[in-house]
Coordinates of C-alpha atoms and ligand atoms in Angstrom, one line a residue:
M1 CA 76.3 183.7 77.9
L2 CA 75.1 182.6 80.8
T3 CA 75.3 184.6 84.7
V4 CA 75.8 182.1 87.4
K5 CA 76.3 182.5 91.1
A6 CA 79.8 182.3 92.7
Y7 CA 81.5 183.0 95.8
G8 CA 85.2 184.4 94.9
A9 CA 87.4 186.9 95.5
T10 CA 87.9 190.6 94.7
S11 CA 91.4 191.0 96.4
A12 CA 94.1 189.5 98.1
T13 CA 93.3 190.8 101.3
D14 CA 89.3 191.3 101.5
P15 CA 87.3 188.2 102.8
L16 CA 85.6 186.0 99.8
A17 CA 82.3 187.3 98.9
P18 CA 79.3 186.4 96.9
L19 CA 79.5 187.3 93.1
E20 CA 77.7 186.5 90.1
I21 CA 79.7 185.5 87.3
E22 CA 79.4 185.0 83.5
R23 CA 80.1 181.4 81.8
R24 CA 80.5 181.0 77.7
D25 CA 78.1 179.7 75.7
V26 CA 78.1 175.9 75.3
G27 CA 80.5 175.2 72.4
P28 CA 80.0 172.2 70.4
N29 CA 82.4 170.1 72.5
D30 CA 81.6 171.5 75.7
V31 CA 79.6 170.4 78.6
L32 CA 77.5 172.2 80.8
I33 CA 78.1 171.2 84.5
A34 CA 75.7 171.6 87.2
I35 CA 78.0 171.8 89.9
R36 CA 77.1 170.2 93.9
Y37 CA 80.2 170.4 95.6
A38 CA 83.5 171.9 95.3
G39 CA 86.2 171.2 97.8
I40 CA 88.8 173.4 99.1
C41 CA 92.8 173.1 98.1
H42 CA 95.0 175.2 100.0
S43 CA 96.1 176.1 96.4
D44 CA 93.2 177.9 96.5
I45 CA 93.9 179.6 99.4
H46 CA 98.1 180.6 98.3
T47 CA 96.1 181.7 94.9
V48 CA 93.4 184.0 96.1
R49 CA 96.0 185.8 98.8
E50 CA 98.6 186.0 96.1
E51 CA 101.5 184.4 97.9
W52 CA 102.4 182.3 94.2
G53 CA 102.4 186.1 93.1
P54 CA 99.6 188.4 91.5
I55 CA 96.3 187.1 90.5
T56 CA 93.6 188.5 88.4
F57 CA 90.5 189.8 90.3
P58 CA 87.5 189.2 90.8
Q59 CA 88.8 185.6 91.2
V60 CA 86.4 182.4 91.6
V61 CA 88.7 179.4 92.5
G62 CA 87.9 176.0 93.4
H63 CA 89.5 172.9 91.1
E64 CA 87.5 170.2 92.9
I65 CA 84.1 170.3 91.2
V66 CA 81.6 168.0 90.8
G67 CA 78.1 167.8 89.4
E68 CA 75.7 166.9 87.2
V69 CA 75.9 167.5 83.1
A70 CA 73.2 169.7 82.6
E71 CA 73.9 170.5 78.6
I72 CA 75.9 169.0 76.0
G73 CA 77.3 170.6 72.5
S74 CA 76.3 169.4 69.0
A75 CA 79.6 167.5 68.6
V76 CA 80.0 166.2 72.2
T77 CA 80.4 162.6 72.4
K78 CA 81.7 161.2 75.6
H79 CA 79.3 162.6 78.0
A80 CA 75.1 162.7 78.3
V81 CA 72.9 165.5 80.1
G82 CA 72.2 163.5 83.6
D83 CA 75.7 161.8 83.7
R84 CA 77.8 162.2 87.1
V85 CA 80.9 163.9 86.3
G86 CA 83.9 166.2 87.9
V87 CA 86.5 168.9 86.5
G88 CA 90.0 168.8 88.4
C89 CA 92.9 171.6 87.5
L90 CA 92.8 171.8 84.2
V91 CA 90.4 172.8 81.4
N92 CA 92.1 172.5 78.4
S93 CA 95.6 172.3 76.6
C94 CA 97.4 173.1 73.6
G95 CA 96.5 169.3 72.2
E96 CA 99.4 169.4 69.8
C97 CA 102.6 169.6 72.0
E98 CA 104.6 166.5 72.4
E99 CA 103.3 166.2 76.1
C100 CA 99.5 166.5 75.1
L101 CA 100.3 163.7 71.8
D102 CA 101.7 161.3 75.1
G103 CA 98.3 162.2 76.9
D104 CA 100.4 164.0 79.4
E105 CA 98.3 167.4 79.6
H106 CA 99.2 168.4 82.7
L107 CA 102.7 169.1 81.5
C108 CA 101.6 171.1 78.2
A109 CA 104.5 172.4 76.3
N110 CA 102.4 175.5 75.7
G111 CA 100.9 176.2 78.8
N112 CA 97.6 174.2 79.9
V113 CA 94.6 176.3 80.6
G114 CA 93.6 176.2 84.2
T115 CA 90.6 175.8 86.1
Y116 CA 91.1 179.2 87.1
N117 CA 93.0 182.2 87.1
S118 CA 93.8 180.8 83.1
V119 CA 93.7 182.7 80.1
D120 CA 91.0 180.5 78.3
V121 CA 91.3 179.5 74.6
D122 CA 88.7 182.6 74.0
G123 CA 91.2 185.0 75.9
T124 CA 88.9 185.4 79.0
I125 CA 90.1 184.7 82.8
T126 CA 89.2 180.6 83.5
Q127 CA 86.7 180.5 86.8
G128 CA 86.8 178.0 89.5
G129 CA 84.3 175.9 91.3
Y130 CA 82.8 178.0 94.0
S131 CA 80.0 178.4 91.5
T132 CA 76.4 176.9 90.5
H133 CA 77.6 175.9 86.8
V134 CA 80.7 175.5 84.6
V135 CA 81.4 175.2 80.8
V136 CA 84.1 172.7 80.2
N137 CA 85.5 171.1 77.1
E138 CA 84.3 167.3 77.0
D139 CA 87.7 166.1 76.8
F140 CA 88.3 167.6 80.5
V141 CA 85.6 166.3 82.2
L142 CA 85.7 163.0 84.1
R143 CA 83.0 160.3 84.8
V144 CA 82.7 159.8 88.6
P145 CA 81.8 156.3 89.6
E146 CA 78.6 155.4 91.2
A147 CA 79.9 154.1 93.9
I148 CA 81.5 157.7 95.2
P149 CA 79.1 160.1 96.3
Y150 CA 79.0 163.2 95.1
E151 CA 80.8 165.3 98.1
K152 CA 83.2 162.3 98.9
A153 CA 84.4 162.9 94.9
A154 CA 85.4 166.5 94.7
P155 CA 88.7 166.2 97.0
L156 CA 89.7 163.2 95.0
L157 CA 89.9 165.8 91.7
C158 CA 92.8 167.4 93.2
A159 CA 94.2 165.9 96.5
G160 CA 93.5 162.5 95.0
I161 CA 95.5 162.3 91.6
T162 CA 98.2 164.6 93.2
T163 CA 98.6 162.2 95.2
Y164 CA 98.1 159.1 93.0
S165 CA 99.9 160.2 90.6
P166 CA 103.6 160.1 92.5
L167 CA 102.6 156.7 94.2
A168 CA 101.7 155.5 91.0
T169 CA 104.9 156.6 89.1
W170 CA 107.3 156.1 91.8
G171 CA 105.9 152.5 92.5
A172 CA 104.5 152.3 95.6
G173 CA 103.3 148.6 96.2
P174 CA 103.7 145.7 98.8
G175 CA 107.3 145.8 100.0
K176 CA 107.6 149.5 99.4
K177 CA 108.0 151.4 102.9
V178 CA 105.9 155.4 102.2
A179 CA 106.2 158.0 104.1
V180 CA 103.5 160.7 104.1
V181 CA 104.3 164.3 105.2
G182 CA 102.1 166.6 106.5
L183 CA 98.4 165.4 107.4
G184 CA 96.0 167.9 105.3
G185 CA 93.6 167.4 102.6
L186 CA 96.8 165.8 100.4
G187 CA 98.4 163.6 102.8
H188 CA 95.1 161.9 104.3
M189 CA 94.7 160.7 100.5
A190 CA 98.1 159.6 99.9
V191 CA 98.0 157.3 103.4
K192 CA 94.9 155.9 101.7
I193 CA 95.6 155.1 98.0
A194 CA 99.6 154.1 99.3
V195 CA 97.6 151.9 102.1
A196 CA 95.6 150.5 99.1
M197 CA 98.5 150.0 96.7
G198 CA 99.8 147.8 99.2
A199 CA 102.7 149.6 100.5
E200 CA 103.6 150.0 104.3
V201 CA 103.2 153.6 105.2
T202 CA 104.4 155.9 108.3
V203 CA 103.0 159.7 108.6
L204 CA 105.0 162.5 109.5
S205 CA 103.0 165.1 110.9
R206 CA 103.7 167.9 113.1
T207 CA 102.4 166.6 116.6
D208 CA 100.4 163.4 118.0
A209 CA 97.3 165.1 117.5
K210 CA 96.3 163.2 114.1
K211 CA 97.6 160.0 115.8
D212 CA 94.4 158.0 115.8
D213 CA 93.0 159.3 112.1
S214 CA 96.6 157.7 110.9
L215 CA 95.9 154.5 112.2
S216 CA 92.5 154.7 110.6
F217 CA 93.6 155.7 107.6
G218 CA 95.9 152.3 107.6
A219 CA 99.1 153.6 108.3
V220 CA 101.2 151.8 110.3
R221 CA 103.3 154.4 112.4
H222 CA 102.2 158.2 113.1
V223 CA 105.5 160.4 114.1
A224 CA 105.6 163.6 115.5
T225 CA 108.2 165.6 114.0
G226 CA 107.8 168.3 116.1
E227 CA 109.4 166.2 118.9
D228 CA 113.0 166.5 119.7
G229 CA 115.3 163.5 117.8
A230 CA 111.9 162.2 115.7
L231 CA 113.6 162.7 112.4
E232 CA 117.0 161.9 113.7
S233 CA 115.9 158.8 114.4
L234 CA 114.3 157.3 111.4
K235 CA 117.7 157.4 109.6
R236 CA 117.5 155.4 106.1
S237 CA 113.9 154.1 106.5
F238 CA 111.9 155.1 103.6
D239 CA 111.8 154.0 100.0
L240 CA 109.3 156.9 98.9
I241 CA 108.6 159.9 100.7
I242 CA 105.5 162.2 99.5
N243 CA 105.6 165.3 101.3
T244 CA 102.7 167.5 101.3
I245 CA 103.7 170.5 103.5
S246 CA 102.4 173.6 102.3
A247 CA 104.2 176.2 104.4
P248 CA 108.7 176.7 104.4
F249 CA 110.3 173.3 106.1
S250 CA 114.0 171.8 106.2
I251 CA 114.4 169.5 103.7
D252 CA 117.3 168.0 104.5
A253 CA 116.2 165.9 107.9
Y254 CA 113.3 164.5 105.7
L255 CA 116.0 163.7 102.7
R256 CA 118.0 161.7 106.1
T257 CA 115.0 159.9 106.6
L258 CA 115.3 158.0 102.8
R259 CA 117.0 155.0 101.8
P260 CA 120.0 154.5 99.6
H261 CA 118.2 154.7 96.0
G262 CA 114.9 156.4 97.7
A263 CA 112.6 159.5 96.4
L264 CA 111.5 162.3 97.9
V265 CA 108.6 163.9 96.2
N266 CA 107.3 167.0 97.0
V267 CA 103.7 167.7 95.8
G268 CA 103.2 170.5 98.8
L269 CA 104.4 174.0 97.0
P270 CA 105.1 176.5 99.9
P271 CA 105.8 180.2 98.6
E272 CA 109.0 180.3 99.8
A273 CA 112.5 179.0 98.2
L274 CA 113.7 176.0 100.2
E275 CA 117.4 175.6 101.5
L276 CA 119.1 172.6 100.3
H277 CA 122.6 170.8 101.1
I278 CA 123.2 169.0 98.1
G279 CA 125.3 166.3 100.0
S280 CA 121.8 165.1 101.6
V281 CA 120.7 163.6 98.1
I282 CA 124.9 162.7 97.1
G283 CA 125.5 160.2 100.0
G284 CA 123.1 157.1 99.2
R285 CA 122.2 158.0 95.4
K286 CA 118.5 159.6 96.9
A287 CA 116.1 161.5 94.2
L288 CA 114.4 164.7 94.8
A289 CA 112.0 165.0 92.9
G290 CA 108.6 167.1 92.5
S291 CA 105.0 166.2 90.5
N292 CA 102.0 168.6 89.4
I293 CA 98.6 166.7 89.8
G294 CA 98.5 163.8 86.9
S295 CA 97.0 163.4 83.6
I296 CA 93.1 163.3 82.4
K297 CA 93.8 159.4 81.6
E298 CA 95.3 159.4 85.1
T299 CA 92.5 161.2 86.7
Q300 CA 89.8 158.5 85.4
E301 CA 91.9 155.7 86.6
M302 CA 92.4 157.1 90.2
L303 CA 88.1 157.7 89.9
D304 CA 88.3 154.2 89.6
F305 CA 90.9 152.6 91.5
C306 CA 89.3 154.2 94.7
A307 CA 85.3 153.3 93.5
E308 CA 87.3 149.9 93.2
K309 CA 89.2 150.1 96.6
G310 CA 86.4 151.8 98.6
I311 CA 88.3 154.9 99.1
A312 CA 86.8 158.1 99.9
P313 CA 88.0 161.4 101.8
E314 CA 87.3 162.5 105.2
T315 CA 84.7 165.5 104.5
E316 CA 83.4 168.3 106.2
L317 CA 80.5 169.8 104.3
I318 CA 80.0 173.4 105.0
S319 CA 77.7 176.1 103.3
A320 CA 79.3 179.2 101.3
D321 CA 79.4 181.6 104.0
Q322 CA 81.8 179.3 105.9
I323 CA 84.3 179.5 103.1
N324 CA 86.5 182.1 104.5
E325 CA 86.4 180.6 108.2
A326 CA 87.5 177.4 106.2
Y327 CA 90.3 179.1 104.8
D328 CA 91.8 180.1 108.2
R329 CA 90.9 176.7 109.8
T330 CA 93.0 175.2 106.2
V331 CA 95.9 177.4 107.3
A332 CA 96.0 176.5 111.0
G333 CA 95.5 172.9 110.0
D334 CA 92.2 172.7 112.0
V335 CA 91.1 170.2 108.7
R336 CA 90.0 167.0 109.0
Y337 CA 90.7 166.6 105.8
R338 CA 89.2 168.3 103.4
F339 CA 86.1 171.4 103.3
V340 CA 83.6 170.7 100.6
I341 CA 81.5 173.4 99.7
D342 CA 77.7 172.4 98.9
T343 CA 77.1 174.9 96.0
A344 CA 73.2 174.8 96.9
T345 CA 74.0 177.7 99.5
L346 CA 75.6 179.8 96.9
Ligands
NAP1 P1 96.7 170.9 103.7 O1 94.8 170.7 103.6 O2 96.6 172.6 104.4 O3 97.6 170.2 104.2 C1 99.4 170.8 104.5 C2 99.8 169.9 105.6 O4 100.9 170.4 105.9 C3 99.1 170.3 107.0 O5 97.8 169.2 107.4 C4 100.1 170.1 108.0 O6 100.0 168.7 108.2 C5 101.5 170.5 107.1 N1 102.0 171.9 107.3 C6 101.4 173.4 107.3 N2 102.1 174.3 107.9 C7 102.9 173.1 108.2 C8 104.2 173.9 108.5 N3 104.4 175.2 108.9 N4 105.4 172.9 108.8 C9 105.1 171.7 108.8 N5 104.0 171.3 108.2 C10 103.2 172.0 108.0 O7 96.9 171.4 102.1 P2 97.2 170.8 101.0 O8 95.4 171.1 100.3 O9 96.8 169.3 101.2 O10 97.9 170.9 100.3 C11 99.1 170.7 100.4 C12 100.4 171.8 99.9 O11 100.3 171.1 98.0 C13 99.8 173.0 99.5 O12 101.1 173.9 99.4 C14 99.4 173.2 97.9 O13 99.4 174.1 96.9 C15 99.9 171.9 97.3 N6 99.3 171.4 96.4 C16 100.2 171.1 95.1 C17 99.4 170.2 94.3 C18 100.4 169.6 93.1 O14 100.0 169.4 91.7 N7 101.8 170.0 93.3 C19 98.2 170.1 94.3 C20 97.9 170.4 95.1 C21 98.1 170.8 96.0 P3 100.4 168.3 110.1 O15 99.3 168.9 110.3 O16 99.9 166.6 109.6 O17 101.8 168.4 110.2
ZN2 ZN1 94.5 171.6 94.8

């Protein structure tokens, strides 16, 4: 066992605080990673505040992890000491179900092991990346291309793959009109990736405050949805909508902005149920879908795509003692566009 420094939650209401946690010994197929940076995803906040349901405390979250390989197990072949690597939302899966055998371990039929708050194969509860070290099975460790600086790579491990996967799956590309709803951590990556894929991108944000940013990320248009009649004026506009909103919202209004045969893919995961008038999808033969991160293979593809296209997130580097403030700022929409923790400050 390795005792390491971390920053985590001891209850749903107390601020996060410094903690010490145990990492398992490096097994034959494991990699020990010295973590350099960890991104703050809104899912970390939903989780520790128990907005999605009860969790196990103490809990160290964080599933946007980058660092260097510090030690490898005797059977490891994919990574070497000193390699630049990343870990996203998954650290294991059954490896035997139809989905795992198809390379879709994020859809594992027997329940994959999440990077935090999940029961690991040894029965312990996984603890995430707001920490100095983590031990992960080599199959769930990604290679971080040299072209992407460490702190810029961290948000790609969740925000990047969660937006890349539906954009690729639903065919964002030349001739496609894509809307991105919510310009936060996921949303700004969705804009950059969709633009790089060749789509025409519109940002749907609550206000005009981030308009200049949207245009600088390559969007052709930024619409303030809080203004009267804004969504109504966009009827039949988009082939694909990627929705990243983290709070309850009116889905029918967005469905009306789709063209016939268009699809609205939800990646945002508000804790509350949404109301839907089913006529919103029947007229125009529209599709309403959801998408959950992406596979390990697709995550590597996304990292390589971002390196090749020169895509990187906008990040604000923080020290560990700023994590609680960063949570409040994220919930208030005051993030441009991803907080990244320097783990040297833990
Ligand atoms: P974030 O940085 O906080 O961005 C969310 C954005 O949603 C905000 O920037 C804001 O955009 C918009 N928003 C927030 N509150 C709103 C409200 N009340 N009404 C309308 N719009 C609102 O969060 P994130 O890290 O990108 O995560 C977004 C959501 O995706 C979270 O629910 C998270 O748990 C989920 N998620 C899902 C997956 C998956 O695999 N499906 C993976 C990661 C995260 P504007 O200010 O531009 O309006
Ligand atoms: Zn996430």
